[in-house]
XYZ file of C-alpha atoms in Angstrom:
533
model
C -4.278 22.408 1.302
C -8.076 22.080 0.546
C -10.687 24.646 -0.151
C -12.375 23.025 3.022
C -9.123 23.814 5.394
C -9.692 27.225 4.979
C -12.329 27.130 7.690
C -10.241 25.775 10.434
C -8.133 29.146 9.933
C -8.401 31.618 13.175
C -8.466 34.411 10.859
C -11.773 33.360 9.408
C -13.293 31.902 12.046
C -16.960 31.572 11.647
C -17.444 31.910 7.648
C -19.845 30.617 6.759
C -20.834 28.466 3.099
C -22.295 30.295 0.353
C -22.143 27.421 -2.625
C -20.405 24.781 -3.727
C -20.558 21.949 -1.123
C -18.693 19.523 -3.580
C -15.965 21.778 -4.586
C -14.620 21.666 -0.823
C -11.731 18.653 -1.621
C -10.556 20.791 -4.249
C -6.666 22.189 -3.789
C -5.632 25.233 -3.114
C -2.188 26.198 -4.805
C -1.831 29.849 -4.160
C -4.266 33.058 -3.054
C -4.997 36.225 -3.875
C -7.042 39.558 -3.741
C -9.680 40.485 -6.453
C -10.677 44.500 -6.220
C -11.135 44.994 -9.920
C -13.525 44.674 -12.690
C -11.008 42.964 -15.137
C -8.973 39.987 -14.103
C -8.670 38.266 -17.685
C -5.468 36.873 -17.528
C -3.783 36.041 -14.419
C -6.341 34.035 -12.504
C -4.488 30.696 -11.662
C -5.690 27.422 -11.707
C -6.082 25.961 -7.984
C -6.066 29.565 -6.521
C -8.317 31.033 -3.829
C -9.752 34.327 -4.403
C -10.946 37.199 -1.831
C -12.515 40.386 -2.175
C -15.102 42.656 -0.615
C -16.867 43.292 -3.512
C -15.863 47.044 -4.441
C -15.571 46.843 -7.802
C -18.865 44.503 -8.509
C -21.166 46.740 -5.877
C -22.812 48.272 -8.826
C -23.351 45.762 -11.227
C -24.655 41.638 -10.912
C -23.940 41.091 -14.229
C -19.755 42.007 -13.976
C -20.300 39.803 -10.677
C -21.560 37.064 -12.735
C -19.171 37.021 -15.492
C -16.500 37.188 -12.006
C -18.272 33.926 -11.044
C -18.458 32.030 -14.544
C -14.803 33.250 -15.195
C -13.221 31.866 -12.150
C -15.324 28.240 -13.066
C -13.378 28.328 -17.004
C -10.201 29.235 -15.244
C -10.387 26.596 -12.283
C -9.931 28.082 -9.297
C -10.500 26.705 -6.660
C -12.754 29.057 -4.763
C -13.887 32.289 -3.619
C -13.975 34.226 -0.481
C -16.341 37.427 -0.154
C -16.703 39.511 2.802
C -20.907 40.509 2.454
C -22.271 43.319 3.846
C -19.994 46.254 3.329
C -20.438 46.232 -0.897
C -22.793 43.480 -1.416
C -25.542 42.302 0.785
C -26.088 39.067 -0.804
C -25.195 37.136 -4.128
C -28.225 36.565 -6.382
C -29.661 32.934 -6.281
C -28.696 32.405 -10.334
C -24.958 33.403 -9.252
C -25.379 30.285 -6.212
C -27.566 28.337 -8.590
C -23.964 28.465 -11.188
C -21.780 28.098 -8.586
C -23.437 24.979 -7.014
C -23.615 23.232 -11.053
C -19.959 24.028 -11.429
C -19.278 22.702 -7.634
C -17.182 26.272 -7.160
C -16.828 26.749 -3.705
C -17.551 30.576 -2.442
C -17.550 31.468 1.040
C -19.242 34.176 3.076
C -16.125 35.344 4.827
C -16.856 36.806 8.394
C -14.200 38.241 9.707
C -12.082 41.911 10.161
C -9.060 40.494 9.799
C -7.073 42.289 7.227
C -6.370 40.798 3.699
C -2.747 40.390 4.580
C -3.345 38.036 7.942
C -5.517 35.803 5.378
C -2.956 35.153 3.045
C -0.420 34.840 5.225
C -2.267 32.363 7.335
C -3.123 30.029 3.876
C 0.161 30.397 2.386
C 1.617 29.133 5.450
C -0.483 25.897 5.117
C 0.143 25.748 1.697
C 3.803 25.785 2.391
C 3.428 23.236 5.450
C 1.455 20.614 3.743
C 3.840 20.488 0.467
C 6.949 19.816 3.301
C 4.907 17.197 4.618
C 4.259 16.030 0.982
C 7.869 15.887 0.559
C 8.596 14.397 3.485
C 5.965 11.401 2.693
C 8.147 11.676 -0.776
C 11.040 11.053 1.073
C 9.807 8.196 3.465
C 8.878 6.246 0.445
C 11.709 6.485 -1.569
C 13.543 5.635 1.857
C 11.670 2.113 1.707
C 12.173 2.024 -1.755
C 16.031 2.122 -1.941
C 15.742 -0.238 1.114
C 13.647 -2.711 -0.357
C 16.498 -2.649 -3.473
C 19.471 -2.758 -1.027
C 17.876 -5.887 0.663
C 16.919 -7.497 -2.314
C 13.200 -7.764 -0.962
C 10.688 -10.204 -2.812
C 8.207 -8.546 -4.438
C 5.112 -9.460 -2.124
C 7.465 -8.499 0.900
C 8.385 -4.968 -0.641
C 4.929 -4.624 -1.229
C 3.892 -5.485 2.154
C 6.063 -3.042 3.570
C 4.475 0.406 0.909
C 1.066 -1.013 2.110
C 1.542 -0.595 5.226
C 3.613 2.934 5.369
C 1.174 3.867 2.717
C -2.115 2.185 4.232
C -4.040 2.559 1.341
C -5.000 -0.569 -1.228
C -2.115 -1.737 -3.314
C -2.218 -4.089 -6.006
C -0.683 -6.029 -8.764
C -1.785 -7.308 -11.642
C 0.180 -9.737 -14.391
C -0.040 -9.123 -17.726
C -3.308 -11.020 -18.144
C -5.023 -8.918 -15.353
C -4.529 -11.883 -12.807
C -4.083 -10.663 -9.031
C -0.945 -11.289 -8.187
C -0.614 -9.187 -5.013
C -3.620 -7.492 -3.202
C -3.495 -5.795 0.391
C -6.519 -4.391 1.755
C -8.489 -3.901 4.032
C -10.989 -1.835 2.136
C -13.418 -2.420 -0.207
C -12.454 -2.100 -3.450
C -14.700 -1.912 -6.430
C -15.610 -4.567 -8.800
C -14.691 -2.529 -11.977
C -11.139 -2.891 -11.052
C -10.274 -5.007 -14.235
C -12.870 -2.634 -16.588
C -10.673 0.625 -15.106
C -7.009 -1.432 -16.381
C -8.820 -2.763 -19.449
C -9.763 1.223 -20.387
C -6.325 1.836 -19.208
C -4.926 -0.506 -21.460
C -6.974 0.857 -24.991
C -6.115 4.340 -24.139
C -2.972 6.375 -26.600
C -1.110 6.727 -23.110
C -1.375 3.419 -22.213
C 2.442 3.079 -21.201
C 2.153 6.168 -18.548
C 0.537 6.251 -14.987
C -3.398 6.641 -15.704
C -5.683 8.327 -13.178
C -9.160 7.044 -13.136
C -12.034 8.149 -10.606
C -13.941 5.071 -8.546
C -17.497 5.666 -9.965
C -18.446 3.372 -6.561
C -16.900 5.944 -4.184
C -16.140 9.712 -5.843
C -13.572 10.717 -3.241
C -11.488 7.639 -4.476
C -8.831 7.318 -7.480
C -7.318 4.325 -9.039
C -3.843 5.065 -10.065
C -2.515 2.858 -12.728
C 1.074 2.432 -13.465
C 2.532 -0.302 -16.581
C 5.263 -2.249 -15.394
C 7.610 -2.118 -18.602
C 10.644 -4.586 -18.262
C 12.776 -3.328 -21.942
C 10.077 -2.443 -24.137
C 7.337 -5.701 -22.243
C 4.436 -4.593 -20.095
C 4.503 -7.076 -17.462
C 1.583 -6.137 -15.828
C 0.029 -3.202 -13.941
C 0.094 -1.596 -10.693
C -2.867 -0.230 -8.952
C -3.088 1.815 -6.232
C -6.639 3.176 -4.747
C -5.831 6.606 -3.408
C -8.205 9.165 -1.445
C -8.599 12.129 -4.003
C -6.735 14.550 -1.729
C -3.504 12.084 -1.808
C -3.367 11.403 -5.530
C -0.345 13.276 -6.267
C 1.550 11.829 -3.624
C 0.069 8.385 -4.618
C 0.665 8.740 -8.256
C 4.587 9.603 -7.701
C 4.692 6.890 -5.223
C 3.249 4.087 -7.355
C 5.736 5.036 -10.740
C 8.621 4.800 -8.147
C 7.299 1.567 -7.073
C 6.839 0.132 -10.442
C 10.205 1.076 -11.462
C 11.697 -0.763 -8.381
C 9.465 -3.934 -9.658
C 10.469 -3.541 -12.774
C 14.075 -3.801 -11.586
C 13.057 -6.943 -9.847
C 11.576 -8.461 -12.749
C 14.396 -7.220 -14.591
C 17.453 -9.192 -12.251
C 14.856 -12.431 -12.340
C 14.894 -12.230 -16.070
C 18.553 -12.345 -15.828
C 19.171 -14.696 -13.450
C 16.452 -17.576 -15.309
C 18.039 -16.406 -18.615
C 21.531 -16.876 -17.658
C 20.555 -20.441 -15.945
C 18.784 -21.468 -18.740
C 21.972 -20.791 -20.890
C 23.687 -22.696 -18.759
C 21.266 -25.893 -19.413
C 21.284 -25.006 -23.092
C 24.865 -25.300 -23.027
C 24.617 -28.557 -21.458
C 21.660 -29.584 -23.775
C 24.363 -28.710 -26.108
C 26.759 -31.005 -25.349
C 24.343 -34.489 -24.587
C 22.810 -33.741 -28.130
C 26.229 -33.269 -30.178
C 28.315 -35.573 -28.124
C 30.589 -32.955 -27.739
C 32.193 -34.269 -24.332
C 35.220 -36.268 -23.289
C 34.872 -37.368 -19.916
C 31.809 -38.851 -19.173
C 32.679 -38.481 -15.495
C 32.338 -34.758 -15.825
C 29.014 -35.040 -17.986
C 27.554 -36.492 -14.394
C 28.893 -34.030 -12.464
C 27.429 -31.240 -14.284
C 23.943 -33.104 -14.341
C 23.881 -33.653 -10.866
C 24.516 -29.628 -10.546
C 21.765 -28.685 -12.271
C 19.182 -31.520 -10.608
C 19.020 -34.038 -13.512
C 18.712 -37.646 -12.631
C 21.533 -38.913 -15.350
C 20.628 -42.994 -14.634
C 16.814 -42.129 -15.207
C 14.658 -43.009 -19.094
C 14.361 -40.065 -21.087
C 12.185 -39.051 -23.915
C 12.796 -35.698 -25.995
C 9.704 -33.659 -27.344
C 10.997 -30.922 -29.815
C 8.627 -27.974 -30.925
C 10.110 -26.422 -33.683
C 8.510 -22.742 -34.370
C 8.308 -20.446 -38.062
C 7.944 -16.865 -37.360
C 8.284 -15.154 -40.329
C 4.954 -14.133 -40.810
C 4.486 -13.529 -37.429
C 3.804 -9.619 -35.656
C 3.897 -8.972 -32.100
C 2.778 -5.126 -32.646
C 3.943 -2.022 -30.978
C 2.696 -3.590 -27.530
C 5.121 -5.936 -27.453
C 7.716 -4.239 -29.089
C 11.163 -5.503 -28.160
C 9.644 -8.780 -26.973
C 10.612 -12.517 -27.727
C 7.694 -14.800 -28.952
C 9.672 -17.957 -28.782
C 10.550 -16.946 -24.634
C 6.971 -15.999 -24.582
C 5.815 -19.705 -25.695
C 8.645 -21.493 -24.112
C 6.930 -20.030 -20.742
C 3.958 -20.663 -21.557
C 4.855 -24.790 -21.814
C 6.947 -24.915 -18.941
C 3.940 -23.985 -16.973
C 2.073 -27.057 -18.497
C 4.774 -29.387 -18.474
C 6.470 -27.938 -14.379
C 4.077 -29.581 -12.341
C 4.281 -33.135 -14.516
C 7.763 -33.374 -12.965
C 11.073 -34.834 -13.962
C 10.851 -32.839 -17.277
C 14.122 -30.347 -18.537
C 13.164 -27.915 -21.152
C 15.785 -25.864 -23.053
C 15.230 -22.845 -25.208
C 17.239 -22.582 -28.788
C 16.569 -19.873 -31.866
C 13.677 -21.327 -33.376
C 12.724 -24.720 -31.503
C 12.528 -25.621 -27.780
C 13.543 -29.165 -26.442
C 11.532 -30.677 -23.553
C 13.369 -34.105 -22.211
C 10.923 -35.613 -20.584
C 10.906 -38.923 -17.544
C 10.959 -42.242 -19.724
C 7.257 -42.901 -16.878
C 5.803 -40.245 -18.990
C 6.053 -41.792 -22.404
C 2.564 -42.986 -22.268
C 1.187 -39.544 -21.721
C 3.334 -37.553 -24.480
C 0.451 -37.164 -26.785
C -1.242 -35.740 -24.213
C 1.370 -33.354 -22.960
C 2.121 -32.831 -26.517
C -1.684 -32.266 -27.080
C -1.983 -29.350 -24.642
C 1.139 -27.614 -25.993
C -0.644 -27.868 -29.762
C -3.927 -26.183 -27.655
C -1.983 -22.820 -26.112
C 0.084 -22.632 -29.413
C -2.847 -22.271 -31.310
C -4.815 -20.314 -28.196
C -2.168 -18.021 -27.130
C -0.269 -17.522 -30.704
C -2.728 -18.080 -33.106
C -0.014 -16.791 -36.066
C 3.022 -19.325 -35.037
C 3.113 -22.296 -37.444
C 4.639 -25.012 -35.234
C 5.497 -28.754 -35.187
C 5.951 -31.293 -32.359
C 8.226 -34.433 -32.890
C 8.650 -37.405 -29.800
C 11.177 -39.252 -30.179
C 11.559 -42.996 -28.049
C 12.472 -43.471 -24.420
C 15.896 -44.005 -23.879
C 18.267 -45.889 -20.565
C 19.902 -42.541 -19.845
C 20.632 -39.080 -20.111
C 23.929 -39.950 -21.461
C 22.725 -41.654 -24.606
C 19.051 -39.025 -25.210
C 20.705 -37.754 -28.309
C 18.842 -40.747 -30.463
C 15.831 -39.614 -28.996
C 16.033 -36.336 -30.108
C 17.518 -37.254 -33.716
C 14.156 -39.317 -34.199
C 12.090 -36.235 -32.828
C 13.761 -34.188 -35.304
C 13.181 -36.948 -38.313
C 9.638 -37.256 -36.953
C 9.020 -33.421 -37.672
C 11.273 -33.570 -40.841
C 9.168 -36.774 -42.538
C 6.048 -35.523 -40.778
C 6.122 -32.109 -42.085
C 6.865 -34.035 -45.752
C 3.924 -35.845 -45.292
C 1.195 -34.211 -43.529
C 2.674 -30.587 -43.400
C 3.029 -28.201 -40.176
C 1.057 -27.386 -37.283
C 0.585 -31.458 -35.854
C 2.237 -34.292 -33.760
C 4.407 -36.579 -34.886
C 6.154 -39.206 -32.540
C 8.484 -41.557 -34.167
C 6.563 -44.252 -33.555
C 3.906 -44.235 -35.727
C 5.598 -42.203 -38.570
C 5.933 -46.327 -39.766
C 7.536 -47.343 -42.840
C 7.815 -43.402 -43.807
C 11.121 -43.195 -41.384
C 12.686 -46.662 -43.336
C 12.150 -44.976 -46.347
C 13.383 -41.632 -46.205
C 16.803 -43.046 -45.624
C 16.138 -43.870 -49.358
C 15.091 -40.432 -50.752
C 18.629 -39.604 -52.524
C 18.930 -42.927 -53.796
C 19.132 -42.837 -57.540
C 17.962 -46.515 -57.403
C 14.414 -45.816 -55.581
C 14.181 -42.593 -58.377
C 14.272 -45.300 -60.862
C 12.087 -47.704 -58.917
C 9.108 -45.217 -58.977
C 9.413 -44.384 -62.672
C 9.436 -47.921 -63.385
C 6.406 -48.641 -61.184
C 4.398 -45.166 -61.755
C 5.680 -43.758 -64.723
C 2.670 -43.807 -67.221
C 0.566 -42.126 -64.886
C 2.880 -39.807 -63.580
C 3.220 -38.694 -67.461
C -0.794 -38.862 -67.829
C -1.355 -36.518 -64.985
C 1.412 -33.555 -66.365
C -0.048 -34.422 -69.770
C -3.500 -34.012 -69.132
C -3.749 -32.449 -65.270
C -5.556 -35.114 -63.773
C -5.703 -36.751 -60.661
C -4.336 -40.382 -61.236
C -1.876 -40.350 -58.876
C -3.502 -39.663 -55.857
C -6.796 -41.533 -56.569
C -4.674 -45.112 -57.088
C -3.102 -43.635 -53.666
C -6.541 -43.375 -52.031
C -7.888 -46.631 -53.558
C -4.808 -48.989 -52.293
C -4.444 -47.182 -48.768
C -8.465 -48.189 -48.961
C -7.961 -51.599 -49.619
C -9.474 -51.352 -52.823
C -12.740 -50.227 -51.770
C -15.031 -48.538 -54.672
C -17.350 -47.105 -51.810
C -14.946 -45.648 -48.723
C -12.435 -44.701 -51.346
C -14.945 -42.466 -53.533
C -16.141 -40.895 -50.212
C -12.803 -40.366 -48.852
C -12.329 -38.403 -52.407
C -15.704 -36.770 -53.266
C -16.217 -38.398 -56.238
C -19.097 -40.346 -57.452
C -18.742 -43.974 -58.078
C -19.167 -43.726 -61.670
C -16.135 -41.308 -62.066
C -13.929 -43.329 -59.891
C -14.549 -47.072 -61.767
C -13.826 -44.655 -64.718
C -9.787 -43.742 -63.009
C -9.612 -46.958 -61.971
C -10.000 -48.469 -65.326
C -7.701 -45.932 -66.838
C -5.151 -46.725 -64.244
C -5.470 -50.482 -65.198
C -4.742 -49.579 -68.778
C -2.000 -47.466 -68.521
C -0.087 -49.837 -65.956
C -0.949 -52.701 -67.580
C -2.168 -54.339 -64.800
C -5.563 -56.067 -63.251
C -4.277 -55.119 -59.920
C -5.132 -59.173 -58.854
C -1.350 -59.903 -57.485
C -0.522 -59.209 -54.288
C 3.380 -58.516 -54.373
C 2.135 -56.087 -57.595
C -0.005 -53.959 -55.561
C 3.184 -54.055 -52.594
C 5.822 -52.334 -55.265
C 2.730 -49.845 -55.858
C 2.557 -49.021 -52.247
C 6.342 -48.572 -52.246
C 6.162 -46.578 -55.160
C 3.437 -44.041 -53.842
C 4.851 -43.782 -50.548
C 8.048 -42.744 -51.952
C 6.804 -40.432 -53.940
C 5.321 -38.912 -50.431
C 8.457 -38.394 -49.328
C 8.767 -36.130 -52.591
C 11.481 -38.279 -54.429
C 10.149 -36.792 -57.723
């Protein structure tokens, strides 16, 4: 019941408005009779208040402090029969009630105290039935929209409409996903979830008032699927209907919760499936190859077509999801985030393991894997700005059958790239070169004693004196033996490098004029990349 309802009573019929225009939405939980001076202590929030005045007929300023202690208590309002007591309330008593938006009514009527309260209590009591009953028809729709295993939009749909007041949802990035209404809604929508969002409550139902339209509300509910906010629901909700609204819209996000919840389980358990399968073509661990094809052709996967496999391995350990995403999965959250690059491309199977994800790609696509490859590197680094990474491509292959090769050069590509160059790039087995010939050689005693042979001296000048032999004869042969682009490439003036140079000379022996010399260098030094010594 509002403050406002009070003059559609028959027992009051025409009272008339003292002060407090705005305070007229307000509720009314319960009312009463005031008849003396002192009422510290059991005024109630939300309750109305009557009295004829008796015990304030000889003093303003106990009617005053009557006034400002109904305002610090929150009542809703107060009734006052003038005339009998008190002619009329001083203008500073309006004046305080107008600032505070208290409500107080000039009550007109003969109608004893009892008919009054009897009359308000039973709207009181008829409006919370109806209140329940709107409880009710909800949760009726709710438990239906469960039972019927409703999509989302489609259970939405139907609140909307039983509702008929603005619902929407949000995704965890504050995208629209759902949005029914006819009414205007205010442009501060994402501002009012982003405040939500930075507030200590953030994972409870939020009520924020539409500074566009004052008799509106936006209630905000998370949507938390096992510790994950998943996104927010927002219902717009007249002031006088935001309790009803606010219950409504945390039963609603429970039930899409729920939803997101069985869809989880359902992707989860067919990407297990896959993984399993994954399993099997990249271990060889099958028997028939009969029933290999069968089990491809269940899950969609052309077994006759080129394939390609694209491994992104991930290292987490220095990686923090804080409290807001406690309980969630960063590798699932990235492994999302590239099937929604790589999905529309077509013809491309990902699979999801403990600490790397596998994307076997359509042999067609080959010539575009650096650029698919390029785009995963860009929301890696975007999205998950802590997650070291690496990508390794391994070479199109004549079937699904035989894609285990591919993936055993993705994974060398990463494993001689990350030698190399280190984490965080793209490596595709193609261009790794002469790197992926020679790290078959790497525990080879022989190639041990091949460097020594061939690098020895300086290797024993640089521990001895801490200098930087090694990678400036590096930097001068993959230079071509150019003074200039190899003392730019290393900082150094010209002077200082004709100065290594000539020490490098004299410790190898060597002019560096023969051209199957300088080869067994290059050898040397690129063995030594591959951290042989």
């Amino acid at each position: 019941m509002k403050v406002k309802d009070i003059f559609k009573l028959r027992e009051v019929k025409g009272s008339k408005l003292i002060a407090g225009k705005n305070g007229l939405e307000r509720n009314v939980t319960c009312i009463d009779v005031i008849e003396v001076p002192d009422v510290t202590g059991w005024i109630k929030e939300g309750g109305f208040y009557i009295t004829a005045g008796y015990a304030y007929r000889d003093s303003k300023e106990k009617l005053r402090q009557l006034i400002s202690y109904l305002i610090k208590a929150k009542a809703s309002g107060l009734g006052i029969k003038l005339g009998r007591y008190i002619d009329e309330l001083p203008w500073d008593i309006i004046e305080m009630a107008n600032n505070a938006d208290f409500t107080i009514i000039n009550l007109k009527t003969k109608a004893p105290y009892a008919d009054i309260i009897n009359s308000v209590l039973t709207k009181i009591v008829h409006d919370q039935s109806e209140l329940l009953n709107n409880i009710l028809r909800v949760h009726e729709k709710l438990t239906e929209a469960v039972l019927t295993d409703d999509s989302t939009s489609t259970f939405l749909e139907k609140l909307s409409h039983l509702i008929d007041i603005p619902v929407i949802l949000l995704d965890e990035d504050l995208n629209i996903v759902f949005n029914k209404s006819d009414k205007i809604i205010s442009n501060d929508l994402n501002g009012i979830v982003l405040n939500h969002i930075t507030c200590p409550n953030k994972d409870r139902t939020g009520i924020y008032e539409d500074q566009y339209y004052q008799s509106k509300v936006y209630v905000v509910t998370p949507l938390s699927v096992k510790g994950d906010i998943r996104g927010y629901l927002v219902i717009i909700s007249d002031k006088n209907m935001q309790l009803i609204n606010t219950m409504t819209a945390e039963m609603t996000a429970t039930v899409i919760a729920i939803q997101y919840l069985k869809q989880d389980l359902i992707e989860e358990n067919n990407r297990r499936i896959e993984g399993n399968f994954l399993y099997d073509l990249l271990t060889g661990n099958f028997v028939d190859e009969s029933l290999v094809i069968e089990r491809a052709k269940r899950l969609g996967w052309d077994v006759y077509r080129k394939y390609f496999s694209m491994v992104i391995v991930t290292y987490q350990r220095n990686y923090n999801t804080g409290p807001e995403k406690k309980g969630c999965n960063v590798n699932e959250r990235i492994f999302k985030e590239i099937n929604e690059i790589i999905e529309p491309l077509g013809n491309i199977k990902t699979a999801l393991f403990s600490d790397y994800i596998i994307a076997f790609c359509s042999g067609g696509l080959y010539e575009k894997a650096s650029m698919i490859s390029g785009r995963i590197e860009e929301i890696i680094k975007q999205k998950f700005s802590k997650i070291e990474f690496t990508i390794g491509i391994g070479r199109p292959v004549e079937n699904l059958l035989i894609v285990s090769s591919s993936y055993r050069e993705a994974m060398e590509s990463i494993k001689i790239g990350e030698r190399m160059w280190g984490r965080g790039k793209i490596y595709l087995f193609d261009d790794v070169g002469v790197y992926k010939i020679l790290a078959k050689l790497t525990n080879d005693a022989d190639s041990k004693k091949y460097v020594i042979s061939k690098l020895g001296p300086l290797i024993e000048y640089d521990k001895k004196y801490k200098s930087q032999l090694i990678p400036t004869f590096k930097e001068f042969l993959d230079s071509q033996m150019n003074i200039k682009k190899t003392a730019d490439k290393l900082y150094i003036h010209r002077n200082t490098l004709i100065y290594r140079i000539d020490k490098i000379k004299e410790l190898l022996g060597t002019e560096l004029n023969d051209d199957k010399e300088i080869f067994g260098y290059h050898m040397a030094l690129k063995l030594m990349d591959l951290s042989i010594i």
